[in-house]
Amino acid sequence: MGGPSGPGDSSVIAAFHHVLATQGAVIVAIVAVLFVGWNQLRSMQYRRAVARGEQFPAPSGNVALEPSARRFLRITFGLLWLLDGLLQLQPGMPGGLPTAVIKPAAATSPEWVRHLVDSGITVWANHPSVAAASTVWIQVGIGLMLLVAPRGQWSQGAGLISAGWGLVVWSFGSAFGGIFAPGLTLLFGAPGAVLFYVVAGVLVALSDSAWSGPRLGRWVLGATGGLLLGFAVLQAWPGRGFWQGSIGSGSGSLVAMVSQMSQISQPKALSSLVSSFASFDRSHGWGVNLFAVVAMASIGTVLLVSAGSSRPSLRARKMLRPTMVVLAVLCVADWVLIEDFGFWGGTGTDPNSMLPLLAVAVCGFLALTRPAPATQGDTPEMQGAAKGMAESAEEEVSEGSPVLAGVSASTDALGPAASGDRSWWESVDTRYAGRVAAALGALGILLVGVAPMAAAAVSRTADPRIAEAVDGPPNVVSGSAPGFRLVDVHGMPVTLADLRGYTVVLTFLDPVCTTDCPIIAQELRVTNDLLGPAASKVRFVAIVANPVYRSTQNVAAFDRQEGLDTQANWRFLTGSLADLQSVWNAYGVGVQTPPAGGMVAHADIVYVIDAHGTLRRILNADIGSSTASLRSSFSGLLASQVIEVQKG
Amino acid sequence: MSAPPVSSTSTPPPAAAESNAAGSTVVVAMGDLSDPSNTFYELFGRPAGSTSWRLATPPGVADNGGLVIGASQSGAVTAGFLPSDDLTFSVLAQRAASTAAWVPGDVPGTLAPEPDALAAGPSGQVAAVLSRPVSSVIGAGSGLADWSRLATAVELARASDRCAVTRITAVAVTISGVPVVGASCARSATIGLFVPAGRSDAAGGTVSSTLRRPTAGWSLVGPVFSGRVPDTTSVLRLQAGPGGVSALVSSVLNGVTTLTAMWGSGVSGTDAPTTSLPLRVPPGWSVLGTAMGGGDGSGQTVLLGSGAARRVEVIGGVATSSGERWTRLKTPPGGTTAVASVGGSTDAFVPSGSHLSIWSTAPGVTSWTKVDQQSVPIQFGSSR
C-alpha cells in the first residue's frame, strides 16, 4: 500500500474527478433552486405590476456608490480567487500538492513551521481527492462572492472569508510565504502571494466609513512603501548570494531560483525567456541586484512620502502616478521573468505575488486619489483631506455603477420596507434580490467545499479511496470459508467453527517479519478501535506465515511487540508445518523462504468471514511503500467492510 | 488508538569473525550497503581443514539488522538475528556440528548489537547479551532451553565501584562452562570483565552443563590500565578457548581510541593477563571488523577504515609475551569490509553487490592473493 504516489496517481485523480462531479451536481442544484426562487419572485412582481399598471421594474432609489478603490480590489481579488480555484482543478493537485508544493515550500523553514505545515499535509494526504475538490469550491466560492456582492454585509463577509481562508493557505499551505526561511526575497514571492489576498480581504471587510477620505489610501500606500523598503534592505544585504550571478561553480541565489523555474513544464517560449533572463543575471548579477534594490527603495520611498501626511506636497503627488506606472511595469516584469507566472508545472496554485502586490498598491493609489465622499462619521480633518485629495486628483470620481438598488450603503435589508397594502415581496427590489441570490449561490459553493474539508480535518481515518486506489477495491465474494484447526499462543486448539457467531477478520502474518506484517497488524488494531462496540462481535485472527519461525514463543513475542497481547478479540494461531501448509493452500497464501537473509515472502491478504462461516470479502493488504495515510485508509476501509458484513 | 511500536533498528556491530579448533565463521555485509533495507548480513563458514568458505546464512528471518554468532569448540554454531525495521525482538538459529540444517530457537529479548552477544559453551550451553528489556546476560542449557538471567548491567555495576558499568558488551563461556562477561565502563582504569564470584576459567575445574545465576554474585576481574584513567573502556570481543579467554578492549581518552588485546587465564581472573601494546586508532578512522582465533588459536585481527582507506593489524595469541606490538599487514584490497584469521593466514572479504571476493595473506607476505569468488543469491527488495 503506497499512498498517493504523486501528481500522476491515476486512481487518486479518478477519485478527485468523482468528488468534483458529485459536489458539482450539488452546486448545480443549489444554483437552480436560487434561480427558480428569484425568477418566481420576479414573475410575481411583474404580474402584480402589470395588474396595477405600474412600471416594472420599479425605478431605483438613491444608490450609494462603491468607492472605486474598493471595487477595483474586490473585483481583482475575486478574479484571482477564481483563477486559483480553477488552478486547483489540475489533475496533479490531489496527489502532488503536498509533495510538489507544500513540503518544498516549508523545507528550509524552522522546525515549528514544518511541524505546522505537516499537520496540513496530513489532512491533505489522508483525503487527497476531497481536500483538492474542496479547495476548488472554496476558492471559486470566495471569488464569486467577492464578485457578486458589491456592498453591505454580504460583501464584507466575503472579505472576511477571503482573509480567513487566505490565512489558512498562507500558514498551512505556503509555510508563511517562506518568511521564516533563508533566501527571503520579494522578487521570488515573499512574503507570500496569499498574504496579499489576506490584506485585500481585510480591506474589503472594512466598513464604508473606512473608505471615505484618503486615510485608508495613505495607510495602504505607506504599508506598501514600507514593505518595498524593507525588502530593498534585505535584497541589498551582503552574504545572501543576490549580488552574485554565480558563486564558484554554482549559481547566485536569484539565478538558482530563476533557473529552477525555467525547468518547470511550460510553453517552450516562456521557458526560453526565463532561461535567457537567468543567463543574463548569471553574467550581470551585481547589476541586476543593484537595479532591484534601487527600484524597490525608490518606489518604496515615494509611496511612503506620498502617504506620509494628510496633505502631501504637490511634488509628491505628481510623482505618485509615474511611480505607480513604474511599479506596475516592474511587477509585471518580475512576474514574467522571475516568478515565471507562478502557475505552470501542473501543481501551480496561484500566479504568485507580483500581481496581488500590484493590486493592493493600485487600491491604495485609488483610495488616496479617488476617495469616497466622507460620511457623517468622519472627522473634519478626514473630510478636509478627502476634499483636498479629490480636488488634486486629475480625474474626478467617476459615476460608479449602481449597486444593490433599493438598499442604502449602510443597510443590508432586502429593500424598502413593505408599506401600505403591498405584500413584503412586492417591495423587494428584484435586482437586489438577484444579487443576494447570487451571493447565496457563491456561499453555497463555498460551503460545498468547506463541509467536506472540515469533516476531513476531524476524521479519525484517511479516505478509504486511497487504499482502494493502491490495492484495488474489496473483492465481494460468497462461499464457505475453508476450515482450520490450529493452536493459539497458549497452545490451545482453535478452529474456524469455534468462531461461529463472530465476524472473523482473517489474515496471514510472519511473526518475525520486519516490515509488512507489523504494519498490517497495526492496521488491524486500528480497525478494531474504529469498530468501537461492534468489535465485540469480531474476532481478528492471524495465522502464521513462516515455515521456520512458527513457535508459540514467536507468536507471543509478536503479540507483545505489536501490543496485541492485551486485545481480547485477537488470536494469532500457529501449528505444525503440515497444518499450516494446508491452511496456506486453502486460502491461496503462497509462502516462500528465500536464501541469504531474505524475509519470508507471502501474500498480504485480509479475509472477512461472516458469523455463519461464509467468506464475504477479500482485501489486498499489500503495504507497498506504506504511508500513514494509506495505513489509516486501509483500516477505515476494512472497518467499513466489517460493518457491511455484520449487517448482512 | 494507541501508538504503534517504535522501530528498533540499531547500528549493526562491526564485522566479526572467529575461529576455533572446529572451524571458522565470518559475517559479511553484502548487497547494497548504502541502503539498509538492501544490506544483508551473510554468514560464511569454513570447517577446520577446509580451504574454502561456504554461505551458511540461516533462513527464515530478514537479517538486515545484523547477525551475531556464537561458535563452540565442538563445531556447533548459534546465530542470532538482530532486530531491524519493525521487528523489535531477536530469534536464534542453531546448527549442530557437522550438519548444515538450522533449527530455529528463541531468546527472551533483543540481542545487543555486539559481535560477541552470543557465546556457546562446551556442553551446548548458550549465553546471550541482551540490550532489551534491559542490558543483561542470560543463559540457556543445551537446545536453547530454560533461559535464565545471569546478570544485569546494574548488578555488575553494583559488584564493584572500580568500574561504572554502562552496558554489557560481550560474553564468553569457558571450556569449564564458566560465563565471562565483558562490559563498557565509564571513567575507569579497570577493564569491565566479570566472572561469577569464586569461579574462574582455570582448566581442569568442574564443568558446569548449565548456566545459572551465580549465587555469590559477580566479581570484577579485569586488569587495570596504567597511566591516565580513560574516559571509557569497552570489551569489544571475548572468546574462550583451551588457552583461556581472549579479549579485545577499546579505551577512549580525550577522543582518542586505542585497542588492546589480552589473553590467558588472567583475563578471567586467575593471573595477570598477557596484554599487547595499545594500537592507536587514528583520528577519522574506525574499527570496521575484528577477528578472533588466529595464529595459535587466540590471535586477533583488526580491520580499520577511513573512507576508502583500509588497514589490517594482527597480533599473535596467548604465546605472545606482554608488550608485543601489533603487526600491520599489507594494505588489503579496496572495499574490504571484513577479515578472518584462519591459522596463520588472514582472509579479507570484499563484497560487491551479490558477489564476494576473498583475498588472503599472512604476516611477512608482501601481497594479497585472491583465493575465491562467490555469488550470493541476495533477494534485493525483499525487505521493503
CSV table of N, CA and C in Angstrom, one decimal, chain A residues 460-461 510-516 518-519 522 525-526 529-530 546 548-549 551 553-554 557-558 560-563 593-600 623-624, chain B residues 1-5 40-42 55 57-64 81 84-89 91-93 103-106 376-379 382-384:
chain,number,residue,atom,x,y,z
A,460,ARG,N,-11.1,10.6,11.8
A,460,ARG,CA,-10.1,9.7,12.5
A,460,ARG,C,-9.3,8.9,11.5
A,461,THR,N,-9.8,8.7,10.3
A,461,THR,CA,-9.1,7.8,9.4
A,461,THR,C,-9.0,8.6,8.0
A,510,ASP,N,3.8,-13.2,9.3
A,510,ASP,CA,5.0,-13.8,9.7
A,510,ASP,C,5.5,-13.2,11.0
A,511,PRO,N,5.6,-14.0,12.1
A,511,PRO,CA,5.9,-13.3,13.4
A,511,PRO,C,7.2,-12.7,13.5
A,512,VAL,N,8.1,-13.0,12.6
A,512,VAL,CA,9.5,-12.4,12.6
A,512,VAL,C,9.7,-11.5,11.4
A,513,CYS,N,8.6,-11.1,10.8
A,513,CYS,CA,8.7,-10.3,9.6
A,513,CYS,C,9.1,-8.9,10.1
A,514,THR,N,9.9,-8.2,9.2
A,514,THR,CA,10.4,-6.9,9.7
A,514,THR,C,9.6,-5.7,9.1
A,515,THR,N,8.8,-5.9,8.1
A,515,THR,CA,8.1,-4.7,7.5
A,515,THR,C,6.6,-4.9,7.4
A,516,ASP,N,6.2,-5.7,6.5
A,516,ASP,CA,4.7,-5.7,6.2
A,516,ASP,C,3.9,-6.1,7.4
A,518,PRO,N,4.1,-6.4,10.7
A,518,PRO,CA,3.8,-5.5,11.9
A,518,PRO,C,2.9,-4.3,11.5
A,519,ILE,N,3.0,-3.9,10.2
A,519,ILE,CA,2.2,-2.8,9.8
A,519,ILE,C,0.7,-3.3,9.6
A,522,GLN,N,-0.9,-3.6,12.9
A,522,GLN,CA,-1.3,-2.3,13.4
A,522,GLN,C,-2.6,-1.8,12.7
A,525,ARG,N,-5.3,-3.5,14.3
A,525,ARG,CA,-5.5,-3.0,15.7
A,525,ARG,C,-6.3,-1.7,15.6
A,526,VAL,N,-6.0,-0.8,14.6
A,526,VAL,CA,-6.7,0.4,14.5
A,526,VAL,C,-8.2,0.1,14.0
A,529,ASP,N,-10.2,-0.6,16.9
A,529,ASP,CA,-10.5,0.7,17.6
A,529,ASP,C,-11.7,1.4,16.9
A,530,LEU,N,-11.6,1.4,15.5
A,530,LEU,CA,-12.6,2.1,14.8
A,530,LEU,C,-14.0,1.5,14.9
A,546,ASN,N,5.1,-18.4,8.2
A,546,ASN,CA,6.5,-18.6,8.2
A,546,ASN,C,6.8,-20.1,8.5
A,548,VAL,N,9.5,-21.6,9.2
A,548,VAL,CA,10.6,-21.8,10.1
A,548,VAL,C,10.3,-21.3,11.5
A,549,TYR,N,10.0,-20.1,11.6
A,549,TYR,CA,9.7,-19.5,12.9
A,549,TYR,C,8.2,-19.4,13.1
A,551,SER,N,6.8,-21.0,16.2
A,551,SER,CA,6.6,-21.5,17.6
A,551,SER,C,5.6,-20.5,18.3
A,553,GLN,N,6.2,-19.3,21.1
A,553,GLN,CA,7.0,-18.2,21.6
A,553,GLN,C,7.2,-17.1,20.6
A,554,ASN,N,7.4,-17.5,19.3
A,554,ASN,CA,7.5,-16.5,18.3
A,554,ASN,C,6.2,-15.7,18.2
A,557,ALA,N,5.8,-13.4,21.2
A,557,ALA,CA,6.7,-12.2,21.1
A,557,ALA,C,6.2,-11.2,20.1
A,558,PHE,N,5.6,-11.7,19.0
A,558,PHE,CA,5.0,-10.8,18.0
A,558,PHE,C,3.8,-10.0,18.7
A,560,ARG,N,3.3,-9.3,21.8
A,560,ARG,CA,3.8,-8.3,22.7
A,560,ARG,C,4.4,-7.1,21.9
A,561,GLN,N,5.1,-7.4,20.9
A,561,GLN,CA,5.7,-6.3,20.1
A,561,GLN,C,4.7,-5.4,19.6
A,562,GLU,N,3.5,-5.9,19.1
A,562,GLU,CA,2.5,-5.1,18.5
A,562,GLU,C,1.4,-4.6,19.5
A,563,GLY,N,1.6,-4.9,20.7
A,563,GLY,CA,0.6,-4.5,21.7
A,563,GLY,C,-0.7,-5.3,21.5
A,593,THR,N,10.4,-19.3,1.3
A,593,THR,CA,11.5,-18.9,2.2
A,593,THR,C,12.8,-18.7,1.4
A,594,PRO,N,13.2,-17.4,1.2
A,594,PRO,CA,14.3,-17.1,0.3
A,594,PRO,C,15.6,-17.4,1.1
A,595,PRO,N,16.7,-17.6,0.3
A,595,PRO,CA,18.0,-17.8,1.0
A,595,PRO,C,18.7,-16.4,1.3
A,596,ALA,N,19.8,-16.5,1.9
A,596,ALA,CA,20.7,-15.4,2.0
A,596,ALA,C,20.1,-14.2,2.8
A,597,GLY,N,19.4,-14.5,3.8
A,597,GLY,CA,19.0,-13.4,4.7
A,597,GLY,C,17.7,-12.7,4.3
A,598,GLY,N,17.0,-13.3,3.3
A,598,GLY,CA,15.8,-12.6,2.8
A,598,GLY,C,14.6,-12.9,3.7
A,599,MET,N,13.6,-12.1,3.7
A,599,MET,CA,12.5,-12.3,4.5
A,599,MET,C,11.5,-13.2,3.8
A,600,VAL,N,10.8,-14.0,4.7
A,600,VAL,CA,9.9,-15.0,4.1
A,600,VAL,C,8.8,-14.2,3.4
A,623,ILE,N,1.2,-3.6,1.6
A,623,ILE,CA,1.5,-2.2,2.2
A,623,ILE,C,2.4,-1.4,1.2
A,624,GLY,N,3.0,-2.0,0.2
A,624,GLY,CA,3.8,-1.2,-0.7
A,624,GLY,C,4.7,-0.3,0.0
B,1,MET,N,-6.9,5.3,20.1
B,1,MET,CA,-5.9,4.5,19.3
B,1,MET,C,-4.5,4.7,19.9
B,2,SER,N,-3.8,3.7,20.3
B,2,SER,CA,-2.5,3.9,20.8
B,2,SER,C,-1.4,3.9,19.7
B,3,ALA,N,-0.3,4.3,20.1
B,3,ALA,CA,0.8,4.5,19.1
B,3,ALA,C,1.4,3.1,18.8
B,4,PRO,N,1.7,2.9,17.5
B,4,PRO,CA,2.3,1.6,17.1
B,4,PRO,C,3.7,1.6,17.7
B,5,PRO,N,4.3,0.4,17.8
B,5,PRO,CA,5.7,0.2,18.3
B,5,PRO,C,6.7,1.0,17.5
B,40,PHE,N,22.3,-7.1,3.4
B,40,PHE,CA,22.0,-8.4,4.1
B,40,PHE,C,23.3,-8.9,4.7
B,41,TYR,N,23.2,-9.5,5.8
B,41,TYR,CA,24.4,-10.0,6.6
B,41,TYR,C,24.5,-11.5,6.3
B,42,GLU,N,25.6,-11.8,5.6
B,42,GLU,CA,25.7,-13.2,5.2
B,42,GLU,C,26.8,-13.9,6.1
B,55,LEU,N,28.6,-20.3,2.1
B,55,LEU,CA,27.5,-19.5,2.6
B,55,LEU,C,26.7,-20.4,3.5
B,57,THR,N,24.2,-18.7,5.8
B,57,THR,CA,23.2,-17.8,6.4
B,57,THR,C,21.9,-18.6,6.8
B,58,PRO,N,21.5,-18.6,8.1
B,58,PRO,CA,20.3,-19.3,8.4
B,58,PRO,C,19.0,-18.6,7.8
B,59,PRO,N,18.0,-19.4,7.3
B,59,PRO,CA,16.9,-18.9,6.7
B,59,PRO,C,15.7,-18.5,7.6
B,60,GLY,N,14.8,-17.8,7.1
B,60,GLY,CA,13.5,-17.7,7.8
B,60,GLY,C,13.3,-16.3,8.4
B,61,VAL,N,14.4,-15.5,8.5
B,61,VAL,CA,14.3,-14.1,9.0
B,61,VAL,C,15.1,-13.2,8.2
B,62,ALA,N,14.5,-12.0,7.9
B,62,ALA,CA,15.3,-11.0,7.3
B,62,ALA,C,16.4,-10.5,8.2
B,63,ASP,N,17.7,-10.5,7.7
B,63,ASP,CA,18.8,-10.2,8.6
B,63,ASP,C,19.4,-8.8,8.4
B,64,ASN,N,18.6,-7.9,7.9
B,64,ASN,CA,19.1,-6.6,7.6
B,64,ASN,C,19.6,-5.8,8.9
B,81,PHE,N,19.7,-13.2,15.2
B,81,PHE,CA,19.3,-12.1,14.3
B,81,PHE,C,19.0,-10.8,15.1
B,84,SER,N,15.5,-5.4,13.1
B,84,SER,CA,15.5,-4.3,12.0
B,84,SER,C,14.1,-3.9,11.7
B,85,ASP,N,14.0,-2.7,11.2
B,85,ASP,CA,12.7,-2.1,10.9
B,85,ASP,C,11.7,-2.3,12.0
B,86,ASP,N,10.6,-2.9,11.8
B,86,ASP,CA,9.6,-3.0,12.8
B,86,ASP,C,9.7,-4.3,13.7
B,87,LEU,N,10.7,-5.1,13.4
B,87,LEU,CA,10.9,-6.2,14.2
B,87,LEU,C,11.8,-5.8,15.4
B,88,THR,N,11.3,-6.0,16.6
B,88,THR,CA,12.0,-5.4,17.8
B,88,THR,C,12.6,-6.5,18.7
B,89,PHE,N,12.3,-7.8,18.4
B,89,PHE,CA,12.9,-8.8,19.2
B,89,PHE,C,13.8,-9.7,18.3
B,91,VAL,N,15.5,-13.5,17.3
B,91,VAL,CA,15.4,-15.0,17.3
B,91,VAL,C,16.7,-15.6,17.0
B,92,LEU,N,16.8,-16.9,17.3
B,92,LEU,CA,18.1,-17.6,17.1
B,92,LEU,C,17.9,-18.7,16.1
B,93,ALA,N,19.1,-19.2,15.6
B,93,ALA,CA,19.1,-20.4,14.8
B,93,ALA,C,20.3,-21.2,15.3
B,103,VAL,N,18.2,-25.1,13.1
B,103,VAL,CA,17.0,-25.3,14.0
B,103,VAL,C,16.6,-24.0,14.6
B,104,PRO,N,15.4,-23.5,14.4
B,104,PRO,CA,15.0,-22.2,14.9
B,104,PRO,C,15.0,-22.3,16.5
B,105,GLY,N,15.3,-21.1,17.1
B,105,GLY,CA,15.2,-21.0,18.5
B,105,GLY,C,14.8,-19.6,18.9
B,106,ASP,N,14.5,-19.5,20.2
B,106,ASP,CA,14.0,-18.2,20.7
B,106,ASP,C,14.9,-17.7,21.8
B,376,VAL,N,26.3,-14.7,-4.3
B,376,VAL,CA,25.3,-15.0,-3.2
B,376,VAL,C,23.9,-14.6,-3.7
B,377,PRO,N,23.0,-15.5,-3.6
B,377,PRO,CA,21.6,-15.2,-4.1
B,377,PRO,C,20.8,-14.2,-3.2
B,378,ILE,N,21.3,-13.0,-3.2
B,378,ILE,CA,20.7,-12.0,-2.4
B,378,ILE,C,19.3,-11.6,-3.0
B,379,GLN,N,18.3,-11.5,-2.1
B,379,GLN,CA,17.0,-11.1,-2.5
B,379,GLN,C,16.8,-9.6,-2.4
B,382,SER,N,13.6,-7.6,-0.9
B,382,SER,CA,12.7,-8.5,-0.2
B,382,SER,C,12.4,-7.9,1.2
B,383,SER,N,13.1,-6.9,1.7
B,383,SER,CA,12.8,-6.4,3.0
B,383,SER,C,12.2,-5.0,2.9
B,384,ARG,N,11.6,-4.7,1.8
B,384,ARG,CA,10.9,-3.4,1.7
B,384,ARG,C,9.5,-3.6,2.1
